CSV table of C-alpha atoms and ligand atoms in Angstrom, one decimal:
chain,number,residue,atom,x,y,z
A,1,MET,CA,17.1,-8.9,-50.6
A,2,ASP,CA,17.9,-12.7,-50.6
A,3,SER,CA,15.2,-15.3,-50.4
A,4,ILE,CA,15.2,-19.1,-49.9
A,5,ARG,CA,13.5,-21.4,-52.4
A,6,ILE,CA,12.5,-24.8,-51.4
A,7,VAL,CA,10.8,-27.6,-53.4
A,8,GLY,CA,9.3,-29.9,-50.8
A,9,GLY,CA,8.9,-33.6,-50.5
A,10,ASN,CA,12.5,-34.9,-50.1
A,11,ARG,CA,13.5,-37.1,-47.1
A,12,LEU,CA,16.6,-36.0,-45.3
A,13,THR,CA,19.5,-38.4,-44.8
A,14,GLY,CA,23.1,-37.9,-43.9
A,15,THR,CA,24.9,-35.7,-41.3
A,16,ILE,CA,24.3,-32.2,-40.2
A,17,PRO,CA,27.1,-30.5,-38.2
A,18,VAL,CA,25.8,-28.4,-35.3
A,19,SER,CA,27.4,-25.0,-34.8
A,20,GLY,CA,28.3,-23.2,-31.7
A,21,ALA,CA,25.3,-21.6,-29.9
A,22,LYS,CA,24.4,-18.1,-31.0
A,23,ASN,CA,22.8,-17.3,-27.6
A,24,ALA,CA,26.0,-18.4,-25.8
A,25,ALA,CA,28.4,-16.7,-28.2
A,26,LEU,CA,26.7,-13.3,-27.7
A,27,PRO,CA,27.0,-13.0,-23.9
A,28,LEU,CA,30.5,-14.6,-24.1
A,29,MET,CA,31.7,-11.9,-26.5
A,30,THR,CA,30.2,-9.2,-24.2
A,31,ALA,CA,32.2,-10.7,-21.3
A,32,SER,CA,35.4,-9.6,-23.1
A,33,LEU,CA,34.6,-6.1,-21.8
A,34,LEU,CA,35.4,-7.2,-18.3
A,35,THR,CA,39.1,-7.6,-18.7
A,36,GLY,CA,42.0,-5.8,-20.4
A,37,GLU,CA,43.5,-9.2,-21.4
A,38,THR,CA,42.5,-11.4,-24.4
A,39,LEU,CA,39.5,-13.6,-24.3
A,40,THR,CA,39.7,-16.3,-26.9
A,41,LEU,CA,36.4,-18.0,-27.9
A,42,GLU,CA,36.5,-21.2,-30.0
A,43,ASN,CA,33.7,-22.9,-31.9
A,44,MET,CA,32.2,-19.5,-32.8
A,45,PRO,CA,29.3,-19.7,-35.3
A,46,ALA,CA,29.4,-17.6,-38.5
A,47,LEU,CA,26.3,-15.6,-38.0
A,48,ALA,CA,25.1,-12.1,-38.8
A,49,ASP,CA,24.3,-11.4,-35.1
A,50,VAL,CA,27.9,-12.4,-34.1
A,51,LYS,CA,29.3,-10.1,-36.7
A,52,LEU,CA,27.1,-7.2,-35.6
A,53,LEU,CA,28.0,-7.7,-31.9
A,54,GLY,CA,31.7,-7.7,-33.0
A,55,ASP,CA,31.1,-4.2,-34.6
A,56,ILE,CA,29.2,-3.0,-31.5
A,57,LEU,CA,32.0,-4.1,-29.2
A,58,GLY,CA,34.5,-2.5,-31.6
A,59,ASN,CA,32.8,0.8,-31.0
A,60,HIS,CA,33.7,0.4,-27.3
A,61,GLY,CA,37.3,-0.3,-28.2
A,62,VAL,CA,37.4,-4.1,-28.3
A,63,ASP,CA,39.9,-5.4,-30.8
A,64,LEU,CA,38.6,-8.5,-32.5
A,65,THR,CA,40.7,-11.0,-34.5
A,66,VAL,CA,39.1,-13.9,-36.2
A,67,GLY,CA,41.4,-16.9,-36.6
A,68,GLY,CA,41.9,-18.0,-40.2
A,69,LYS,CA,41.1,-21.4,-41.5
A,70,ARG,CA,43.8,-23.9,-42.5
A,71,SER,CA,43.5,-25.8,-45.8
A,72,GLY,CA,41.7,-29.1,-45.2
A,73,ASP,CA,39.7,-27.7,-42.2
A,74,ASP,CA,36.1,-28.8,-42.0
A,75,PRO,CA,34.2,-25.9,-43.6
A,76,TYR,CA,31.8,-26.1,-40.7
A,77,ARG,CA,34.4,-25.9,-38.0
A,78,GLY,CA,33.7,-23.0,-35.7
A,79,LYS,CA,35.9,-20.0,-35.8
A,80,ARG,CA,38.3,-18.8,-33.2
A,81,PHE,CA,37.7,-15.2,-32.0
A,82,SER,CA,40.2,-13.3,-29.9
A,83,LEU,CA,38.7,-10.3,-28.2
A,84,CYS,CA,40.8,-7.8,-26.3
A,85,ALA,CA,39.3,-4.8,-24.4
A,86,ARG,CA,42.6,-3.3,-23.3
A,87,ASP,CA,41.3,0.2,-23.6
A,88,ILE,CA,37.7,0.9,-23.5
A,89,VAL,CA,37.4,4.1,-25.5
A,90,ASP,CA,33.6,4.7,-25.3
A,91,THR,CA,31.1,3.6,-22.7
A,92,THR,CA,28.1,4.6,-24.8
A,93,ALA,CA,26.1,2.0,-26.8
A,94,PRO,CA,24.1,4.1,-29.3
A,95,TYR,CA,20.5,3.5,-30.4
A,96,GLU,CA,21.5,2.8,-34.0
A,97,LEU,CA,23.4,-0.3,-32.8
A,98,VAL,CA,21.3,-1.5,-29.8
A,99,SER,CA,18.1,-1.3,-31.8
A,100,ARG,CA,19.5,-3.7,-34.3
A,101,MET,CA,20.3,-6.4,-31.8
A,102,ARG,CA,18.7,-6.5,-28.3
A,103,ALA,CA,21.6,-8.6,-26.8
A,104,SER,CA,23.9,-5.6,-27.2
A,105,PHE,CA,22.0,-4.2,-24.2
A,106,TRP,CA,24.0,-6.7,-22.1
A,107,VAL,CA,27.1,-4.4,-22.4
A,108,LEU,CA,25.5,-2.4,-19.6
A,109,GLY,CA,26.5,-4.6,-16.7
A,110,PRO,CA,30.1,-5.2,-17.8
A,111,LEU,CA,30.7,-1.6,-18.6
A,112,VAL,CA,29.4,-0.2,-15.4
A,113,ALA,CA,31.3,-2.9,-13.4
A,114,ARG,CA,34.6,-2.2,-15.1
A,115,MET,CA,34.4,1.5,-16.0
A,116,GLY,CA,32.0,2.8,-13.3
A,117,GLU,CA,29.7,4.2,-16.0
A,118,ALA,CA,27.7,3.3,-19.1
A,119,LYS,CA,25.2,4.9,-21.3
A,120,VAL,CA,23.2,2.3,-23.3
A,121,SER,CA,20.2,2.8,-25.5
A,122,MET,CA,17.0,1.0,-24.4
A,123,PRO,CA,16.4,-1.7,-27.0
A,124,GLY,CA,12.8,-0.8,-27.8
A,125,GLY,CA,10.1,-3.1,-29.1
A,126,CYS,CA,10.5,-6.3,-30.9
A,127,ALA,CA,8.5,-8.7,-33.1
A,128,ILE,CA,8.0,-11.3,-30.4
A,129,GLY,CA,6.8,-9.2,-27.5
A,130,THR,CA,7.3,-6.0,-25.5
A,131,ARG,CA,10.5,-7.3,-23.9
A,132,PRO,CA,11.1,-4.8,-21.1
A,133,VAL,CA,14.5,-4.4,-19.4
A,134,ASP,CA,13.2,-3.5,-15.9
A,135,LEU,CA,14.7,-6.6,-14.2
A,136,HIS,CA,18.2,-5.8,-15.7
A,137,LEU,CA,18.0,-2.3,-14.2
A,138,LYS,CA,16.6,-3.4,-10.8
A,139,GLY,CA,19.4,-6.0,-10.5
A,140,LEU,CA,22.2,-3.5,-11.3
A,141,GLU,CA,20.6,-1.0,-8.9
A,142,ALA,CA,20.7,-3.6,-6.2
A,143,LEU,CA,24.4,-3.8,-6.8
A,144,GLY,CA,24.7,-0.1,-6.1
A,145,ALA,CA,24.6,1.4,-9.6
A,146,GLU,CA,22.7,4.6,-9.9
A,147,ILE,CA,20.3,4.3,-12.8
A,148,SER,CA,18.5,7.0,-14.7
A,149,THR,CA,16.9,7.2,-18.1
A,150,ASP,CA,17.1,10.1,-20.5
A,151,GLY,CA,16.2,10.4,-24.2
A,152,GLY,CA,15.8,6.7,-24.6
A,153,TYR,CA,19.1,5.9,-22.9
A,154,VAL,CA,19.8,4.2,-19.7
A,155,LEU,CA,22.6,5.9,-17.7
A,156,ALA,CA,24.3,3.7,-15.1
A,157,SER,CA,26.9,5.0,-12.7
A,158,ALA,CA,28.9,3.5,-10.0
A,159,PRO,CA,32.1,5.6,-9.7
A,160,LYS,CA,33.2,3.8,-6.5
A,161,GLY,CA,32.4,0.4,-7.9
A,162,LEU,CA,29.6,-2.1,-7.3
A,163,THR,CA,28.8,-3.9,-4.1
A,164,GLY,CA,27.4,-7.5,-3.8
A,165,ALA,CA,23.8,-8.0,-2.9
A,166,ARG,CA,21.1,-10.7,-2.7
A,167,ILE,CA,18.8,-10.4,-5.7
A,168,SER,CA,15.7,-12.4,-6.3
A,169,PHE,CA,14.4,-12.3,-9.8
A,170,PRO,CA,10.5,-12.2,-9.7
A,171,SER,CA,10.5,-14.2,-13.0
A,172,VAL,CA,13.1,-16.1,-14.9
A,173,THR,CA,15.0,-13.9,-17.4
A,174,VAL,CA,18.0,-15.0,-19.3
A,175,GLY,CA,19.2,-11.6,-20.4
A,176,ALA,CA,19.0,-10.0,-16.9
A,177,THR,CA,20.8,-13.0,-15.4
A,178,HIS,CA,23.6,-12.5,-18.0
A,179,ASN,CA,23.8,-8.7,-17.4
A,180,VAL,CA,23.7,-8.8,-13.6
A,181,LEU,CA,26.0,-11.8,-13.4
A,182,MET,CA,28.7,-10.0,-15.5
A,183,ALA,CA,28.4,-7.0,-13.2
A,184,ALA,CA,28.5,-9.0,-10.0
A,185,VAL,CA,31.8,-10.8,-10.8
A,186,LEU,CA,33.6,-7.4,-10.3
A,187,ALA,CA,31.5,-6.2,-7.3
A,188,ARG,CA,32.8,-6.0,-3.8
A,189,GLY,CA,31.7,-9.0,-1.7
A,190,GLU,CA,29.1,-11.7,-2.3
A,191,THR,CA,26.2,-11.6,-4.6
A,192,ILE,CA,23.4,-14.2,-4.6
A,193,LEU,CA,21.1,-14.4,-7.6
A,194,ASP,CA,17.9,-16.3,-6.7
A,195,ASN,CA,15.5,-17.5,-9.4
A,196,ALA,CA,18.3,-17.0,-11.9
A,197,ALA,CA,17.9,-18.4,-15.4
A,198,CYS,CA,19.6,-21.8,-15.6
A,199,GLU,CA,19.6,-22.1,-19.4
A,200,PRO,CA,22.7,-23.8,-20.7
A,201,GLU,CA,23.9,-20.5,-22.2
A,202,VAL,CA,24.0,-18.9,-18.7
A,203,GLY,CA,26.0,-21.9,-17.5
A,204,ASP,CA,28.4,-21.5,-20.5
A,205,LEU,CA,28.9,-17.8,-19.6
A,206,ALA,CA,29.5,-18.5,-15.9
A,207,THR,CA,32.0,-21.3,-16.8
A,208,CYS,CA,33.9,-18.9,-19.0
A,209,LEU,CA,33.8,-16.1,-16.4
A,210,ASN,CA,35.3,-18.6,-13.9
A,211,ALA,CA,38.0,-19.4,-16.4
A,212,MET,CA,38.7,-15.7,-16.5
A,213,GLY,CA,39.1,-15.6,-12.7
A,214,ALA,CA,35.6,-15.1,-11.4
A,215,GLN,CA,34.3,-17.1,-8.5
A,216,ILE,CA,30.8,-18.3,-9.3
A,217,SER,CA,29.2,-21.4,-7.8
A,218,GLY,CA,25.8,-23.0,-8.4
A,219,ILE,CA,26.3,-23.1,-12.2
A,220,GLY,CA,23.4,-24.9,-13.8
A,221,THR,CA,21.0,-24.2,-10.8
A,222,ARG,CA,18.5,-21.4,-10.1
A,223,THR,CA,20.8,-19.9,-7.4
A,224,LEU,CA,24.1,-18.4,-8.4
A,225,ARG,CA,26.6,-17.3,-5.8
A,226,ILE,CA,29.3,-14.9,-6.9
A,227,GLU,CA,32.2,-13.8,-4.7
A,228,GLY,CA,33.4,-10.6,-6.4
A,229,VAL,CA,37.0,-10.3,-7.5
A,230,LYS,CA,39.1,-7.2,-8.2
A,231,GLU,CA,39.8,-8.0,-11.8
A,232,LEU,CA,39.5,-10.8,-14.4
A,233,HIS,CA,42.1,-12.1,-16.8
A,234,GLY,CA,42.2,-13.6,-20.2
A,235,ALA,CA,41.1,-17.1,-20.9
A,236,THR,CA,40.2,-19.6,-23.7
A,237,HIS,CA,36.7,-21.0,-23.9
A,238,ALA,CA,34.9,-23.2,-26.4
A,239,VAL,CA,31.2,-22.2,-27.1
A,240,LEU,CA,28.7,-25.0,-26.4
A,241,PRO,CA,26.7,-26.5,-29.3
A,242,ASP,CA,23.6,-24.8,-30.3
A,243,ARG,CA,20.6,-26.6,-28.8
A,244,ILE,CA,18.1,-24.6,-30.8
A,245,GLU,CA,19.8,-25.4,-34.1
A,246,THR,CA,19.9,-29.0,-33.0
A,247,GLY,CA,16.2,-29.1,-32.2
A,248,THR,CA,15.4,-27.3,-35.4
A,249,TYR,CA,17.1,-29.8,-37.6
A,250,ALA,CA,15.7,-32.7,-35.5
A,251,MET,CA,12.2,-31.3,-36.3
A,252,ALA,CA,13.1,-30.9,-40.0
A,253,VAL,CA,14.0,-34.6,-40.1
A,254,ALA,CA,10.9,-35.5,-38.1
A,255,MET,CA,8.9,-33.5,-40.7
A,256,THR,CA,10.3,-35.0,-43.9
A,257,GLY,CA,11.1,-38.5,-42.6
A,258,GLY,CA,14.6,-39.8,-43.0
A,259,ASP,CA,17.6,-40.5,-40.9
A,260,VAL,CA,20.2,-37.9,-39.9
A,261,GLU,CA,23.0,-37.6,-37.5
A,262,LEU,CA,23.4,-34.2,-35.8
A,263,ALA,CA,27.1,-34.2,-35.3
A,264,GLY,CA,28.3,-32.3,-32.2
A,265,ALA,CA,24.9,-32.1,-30.7
A,266,ARG,CA,24.4,-32.7,-27.0
A,267,ALA,CA,21.1,-34.3,-25.9
A,268,ASP,CA,21.3,-33.0,-22.4
A,269,LEU,CA,20.9,-29.5,-23.6
A,270,LEU,CA,17.5,-30.1,-25.1
A,271,GLN,CA,16.1,-33.2,-23.4
A,272,SER,CA,12.6,-31.8,-23.0
A,273,ALA,CA,12.4,-31.2,-26.8
A,274,LEU,CA,13.8,-34.6,-27.6
A,275,ASP,CA,11.2,-36.2,-25.3
A,276,ILE,CA,8.4,-34.4,-27.1
A,277,LEU,CA,9.8,-35.6,-30.4
A,278,GLY,CA,9.8,-39.1,-29.0
A,279,ASP,CA,6.2,-38.7,-28.0
A,280,ALA,CA,5.5,-37.6,-31.6
A,281,GLY,CA,6.9,-40.9,-32.9
A,282,VAL,CA,10.4,-39.8,-33.8
A,283,GLU,CA,13.4,-42.1,-33.0
A,284,ILE,CA,16.2,-40.3,-31.1
A,285,THR,CA,19.3,-42.2,-30.3
A,286,PRO,CA,22.7,-41.0,-28.9
A,287,THR,CA,25.7,-41.7,-31.1
A,288,ASN,CA,29.5,-41.2,-30.6
A,289,LYS,CA,29.4,-37.9,-32.4
A,290,GLY,CA,26.0,-36.5,-31.3
A,291,ILE,CA,22.4,-37.5,-31.8
A,292,ARG,CA,20.7,-39.6,-34.5
A,293,VAL,CA,17.2,-38.6,-35.5
A,294,ALA,CA,15.0,-40.8,-37.6
A,295,ARG,CA,11.4,-41.2,-38.7
A,296,ASN,CA,10.9,-44.0,-41.1
A,297,GLY,CA,7.3,-44.7,-42.1
A,298,ALA,CA,5.7,-43.9,-38.7
A,299,SER,CA,3.2,-41.1,-38.8
A,300,ILE,CA,3.7,-37.9,-36.7
A,301,ARG,CA,1.7,-38.2,-33.5
A,302,PRO,CA,0.1,-35.0,-32.0
A,303,VAL,CA,1.5,-33.5,-28.8
A,304,ASN,CA,0.4,-31.0,-26.2
A,305,VAL,CA,3.2,-28.7,-25.1
A,306,GLU,CA,3.8,-25.5,-23.0
A,307,THR,CA,7.0,-23.5,-23.4
A,308,ALA,CA,8.9,-22.9,-20.2
A,309,PRO,CA,12.3,-21.8,-18.9
A,310,PHE,CA,15.0,-24.5,-19.0
A,311,PRO,CA,14.8,-27.4,-18.5
A,312,GLY,CA,11.3,-27.0,-20.0
A,313,PHE,CA,10.4,-26.9,-23.7
A,314,PRO,CA,12.2,-23.8,-25.1
A,315,THR,CA,10.2,-20.9,-26.6
A,316,ASP,CA,12.9,-20.8,-29.3
A,317,LEU,CA,11.6,-24.2,-30.6
A,318,GLN,CA,7.9,-23.4,-30.4
A,319,ALA,CA,7.5,-22.2,-34.0
A,320,GLN,CA,9.4,-25.2,-35.4
A,321,LEU,CA,7.3,-27.7,-33.3
A,322,MET,CA,4.2,-26.0,-34.6
A,323,ALA,CA,5.3,-26.4,-38.2
A,324,LEU,CA,5.8,-30.1,-37.5
A,325,MET,CA,2.5,-30.6,-35.8
A,326,CYS,CA,0.8,-29.1,-38.9
A,327,ARG,CA,1.3,-32.6,-40.5
A,328,ALA,CA,0.5,-34.7,-37.3
A,329,GLU,CA,-2.3,-37.3,-37.4
A,330,GLY,CA,-4.6,-35.4,-35.0
A,331,THR,CA,-4.9,-32.2,-33.0
A,332,SER,CA,-2.0,-30.7,-31.0
A,333,THR,CA,-1.9,-27.7,-28.6
A,334,ILE,CA,1.0,-25.4,-27.9
A,335,ARG,CA,0.9,-22.8,-25.2
A,336,GLU,CA,3.5,-20.0,-25.4
A,337,THR,CA,4.2,-18.8,-21.8
A,338,ILE,CA,7.4,-16.8,-22.3
A,339,PHE,CA,6.6,-14.1,-24.9
A,340,GLU,CA,3.2,-12.7,-25.4
A,341,ASN,CA,3.4,-12.2,-29.2
A,342,ARG,CA,5.3,-15.1,-30.5
A,343,PHE,CA,2.8,-16.5,-32.9
A,344,MET,CA,3.7,-14.4,-35.9
A,345,HIS,CA,4.4,-17.6,-37.9
A,346,VAL,CA,0.8,-18.8,-37.5
A,347,GLN,CA,-0.7,-16.8,-40.4
A,348,GLU,CA,2.2,-17.7,-42.7
A,349,LEU,CA,1.8,-21.4,-41.9
A,350,VAL,CA,-1.8,-21.0,-42.7
A,351,ARG,CA,-0.8,-19.7,-46.1
A,352,LEU,CA,0.9,-23.0,-46.6
A,353,GLY,CA,-2.4,-24.8,-45.9
A,354,ALA,CA,-2.0,-25.4,-42.1
A,355,ASP,CA,-5.1,-25.5,-39.9
A,356,ILE,CA,-4.3,-23.5,-36.8
A,357,SER,CA,-6.5,-21.4,-34.5
A,358,LEU,CA,-5.3,-19.1,-31.8
A,359,ASP,CA,-6.9,-18.3,-28.4
A,360,GLY,CA,-4.7,-16.0,-26.3
A,361,ASP,CA,-1.5,-17.8,-25.6
A,362,LYS,CA,-2.7,-21.2,-26.9
A,363,ALA,CA,-2.5,-22.5,-30.5
A,364,THR,CA,-4.6,-25.5,-31.6
A,365,ILE,CA,-3.1,-27.2,-34.6
A,366,ARG,CA,-5.2,-29.7,-36.5
A,367,GLY,CA,-2.9,-31.9,-38.6
A,368,VAL,CA,-3.5,-31.8,-42.4
A,369,ASP,CA,-2.6,-34.4,-45.1
A,370,THR,CA,-0.8,-31.9,-47.3
A,371,LEU,CA,0.8,-28.5,-47.1
A,372,LYS,CA,1.1,-26.5,-50.3
A,373,GLY,CA,4.1,-24.3,-51.3
A,374,ALA,CA,3.6,-20.5,-51.3
A,375,PRO,CA,5.6,-17.3,-51.0
A,376,VAL,CA,5.9,-16.5,-47.2
A,377,MET,CA,7.8,-14.2,-45.0
A,378,ALA,CA,8.5,-14.0,-41.3
A,379,THR,CA,9.2,-11.4,-38.7
A,380,ASP,CA,11.8,-13.2,-36.6
A,381,LEU,CA,14.4,-15.8,-36.7
A,382,ARG,CA,12.6,-18.8,-35.3
A,383,ALA,CA,9.4,-18.0,-37.1
A,384,SER,CA,11.4,-17.9,-40.4
A,385,VAL,CA,12.9,-21.3,-39.8
A,386,SER,CA,9.5,-22.8,-39.0
A,387,LEU,CA,8.6,-21.9,-42.5
A,388,VAL,CA,11.6,-23.7,-43.8
A,389,ILE,CA,10.5,-26.8,-42.0
A,390,ALA,CA,7.0,-26.5,-43.4
A,391,GLY,CA,8.4,-25.8,-46.9
A,392,LEU,CA,10.4,-29.0,-46.8
A,393,MET,CA,7.2,-31.0,-46.7
A,394,ALA,CA,5.0,-28.7,-48.7
A,395,GLU,CA,4.0,-29.7,-52.3
A,396,GLY,CA,5.7,-27.6,-54.9
A,397,GLU,CA,7.6,-24.4,-54.3
A,398,THR,CA,7.9,-22.3,-51.1
A,399,VAL,CA,9.8,-19.0,-51.3
A,400,ILE,CA,10.8,-17.6,-47.9
A,401,ASN,CA,11.5,-13.9,-48.1
A,402,ARG,CA,13.5,-11.7,-45.6
A,403,VAL,CA,16.2,-14.3,-45.3
A,404,TYR,CA,18.3,-11.9,-43.1
A,405,HIS,CA,16.3,-13.2,-40.2
A,406,LEU,CA,17.6,-16.7,-40.9
A,407,ASP,CA,21.1,-15.5,-41.3
A,408,ARG,CA,21.0,-14.0,-37.8
A,409,GLY,CA,20.9,-17.5,-36.2
A,410,PHE,CA,21.4,-20.3,-38.7
A,411,GLU,CA,24.8,-20.8,-40.3
A,412,ARG,CA,24.6,-21.9,-43.9
A,413,ILE,CA,21.2,-23.4,-43.5
A,414,GLU,CA,20.7,-24.1,-47.2
A,415,GLU,CA,24.0,-26.0,-47.4
A,416,LYS,CA,23.4,-28.0,-44.3
A,417,LEU,CA,19.9,-29.1,-45.5
A,418,GLY,CA,20.9,-29.4,-49.1
A,419,ARG,CA,23.7,-31.9,-48.3
A,420,CYS,CA,21.1,-34.1,-46.7
A,421,GLY,CA,18.9,-34.2,-49.8
A,422,ALA,CA,16.6,-31.1,-49.4
A,423,LYS,CA,15.9,-29.2,-52.5
A,424,ILE,CA,16.7,-25.8,-51.2
A,425,GLU,CA,18.6,-22.8,-52.7
A,426,ARG,CA,19.3,-19.2,-51.9
A,427,LEU,CA,18.1,-16.7,-54.4
A,428,THR,CA,20.2,-13.5,-54.3
A,429,GLY,CA,18.7,-10.3,-55.2
B,501,EPZ,C1,16.9,-14.7,-24.5
B,501,EPZ,O1,16.2,-13.5,-24.7
B,501,EPZ,C2,17.2,-15.2,-25.9
B,501,EPZ,N1,18.1,-14.3,-26.6
B,501,EPZ,C3,16.0,-15.5,-26.6
B,501,EPZ,O2,16.3,-16.1,-27.9
B,501,EPZ,C4,15.1,-16.5,-25.9
B,501,EPZ,O3,13.8,-16.7,-26.5
B,501,EPZ,C5,14.9,-16.0,-24.4
B,501,EPZ,O4,16.1,-15.7,-23.8
B,501,EPZ,C6,14.1,-17.0,-23.6
B,501,EPZ,O5,14.8,-18.2,-23.5
B,501,EPZ,C7,19.4,-14.4,-26.5
B,501,EPZ,O6,19.9,-15.2,-25.8
B,501,EPZ,C8,20.2,-13.5,-27.4
B,501,EPZ,P1,14.4,-13.2,-21.2
B,501,EPZ,P2,16.0,-12.5,-23.5
B,501,EPZ,O7,15.0,-12.0,-20.6
B,501,EPZ,O8,17.2,-12.6,-22.6
B,501,EPZ,C9,10.5,-10.9,-19.6
B,501,EPZ,C10,16.2,-16.2,-30.3
B,501,EPZ,O9,15.3,-16.5,-31.1
B,501,EPZ,N2,11.4,-9.8,-19.0
B,501,EPZ,O10,14.6,-14.5,-20.7
B,501,EPZ,O11,15.7,-11.2,-24.0
B,501,EPZ,C11,10.5,-10.9,-21.1
B,501,EPZ,O12,9.7,-9.9,-21.6
B,501,EPZ,C12,16.0,-15.3,-29.1
B,501,EPZ,O13,17.4,-16.6,-30.4
B,501,EPZ,C13,10.9,-8.8,-18.3
B,501,EPZ,O14,9.7,-8.8,-18.0
B,501,EPZ,O15,14.7,-13.2,-22.8
B,501,EPZ,C14,10.0,-12.3,-21.4
B,501,EPZ,O16,8.6,-12.3,-21.3
B,501,EPZ,C15,14.6,-14.6,-29.1
B,501,EPZ,N3,11.8,-7.9,-17.8
B,501,EPZ,C16,10.6,-13.1,-20.3
B,501,EPZ,O17,11.0,-12.1,-19.3
B,501,EPZ,C17,13.1,-7.9,-18.0
B,501,EPZ,O18,13.9,-7.0,-17.6
B,501,EPZ,C18,11.9,-13.9,-20.7
B,501,EPZ,O19,12.8,-13.0,-21.3
B,501,EPZ,C19,13.6,-9.0,-18.8
B,501,EPZ,C20,12.8,-9.9,-19.3
């Protein structure tokens, strides 16, 4: 199994290109199930999760062609995926696949909307929390799908099609908003989704669905109105830049000091996180190409943060901020309000010399003068990358095991950081 070796202490300077967003790419790929015509997605990131979802969709009959690169192309330029679900050959998503990636549960809505039936494995537990799917199922039931569960599978049936309804989510959920939105675009009549997630990735999906012929309004707000249409058609859509990758590299620069341009980044997608970095003493400035992040000499100031749905501070940047605060001059607090078990990085950061205590959903981080390299491992993607950030500033060598977590969501991380001066390499084995 591969690992990443980092020798800490180098400042980061230069340019890091930001890839297309994983969490937009996945629902966008799933949306290809809604039409028999070709959906072309540009700026697709080269990630293990994207590849796996391609395989999962292939199982349903989706043909996927990945555009080749031309000589002279920027090696970081996103890929072009053409997905065509002309014939859906199987409406079952088996346990072996869904258990490997929760986002594949989102095939449920599109399949039942287009095919009138779907059988999708329940995703099961996960390293960051229990992550139930009850709100996905309630939403689809409200649209008239008959839902039952059997042998660990959800069976959804709507042989006469779905019907629009008013659905109010009791709490904000990105996944259920994706799933129900994709179903509602082909339902008869109007659907209103109240308290819908307004994460930029939901907006990206809705914009793409509209390009495919859907009629969705209220994009970017908590209320989505969908006027159902009979069928969707092909379209071309470019995936928005990854705000979590952007924030992660911004925190890496904040950690090491230095001056880096995040090319292709969009500040409006992560303003709350950039504001927190500003409070921590990091300089953030817009550039023609993206965002410049710099910390030259100033110390890292402590912050108090709570994670929240968009536009609040994203849970997917919580671990990275915690790594940064390990070196702040003073005591910070971070409350995790989205997932109940998303502190698996804490004990690993402590192995690197961090001083962190946990009390329920609140972490108290007392900044230390030095972190010290050690072998570490993490149980999820964002926890793993928080260890990379800590390793970049730790004395000596940090080896991060279980790199497959990183490969799920960070394209060529060792190259991107290495080109800016980090001493980082992948050890294969
Ligand atoms: C998406 O997960 C993202 N995944 C997560 O990113 C992200 O952390 C999360 O949204 C929150 O922003 C992808 O986009 C692939 P939710 P999702 O439904 O949709 C509860 C990463 O690292 N809930 O918004 O699964 C749930 O338990 C990943 O890239 C229910 O109770 O998250 C959680 O507490 C990790 N019932 C809260 O809602 C439901 O039916 C928010 O979950 C659904 C969710």
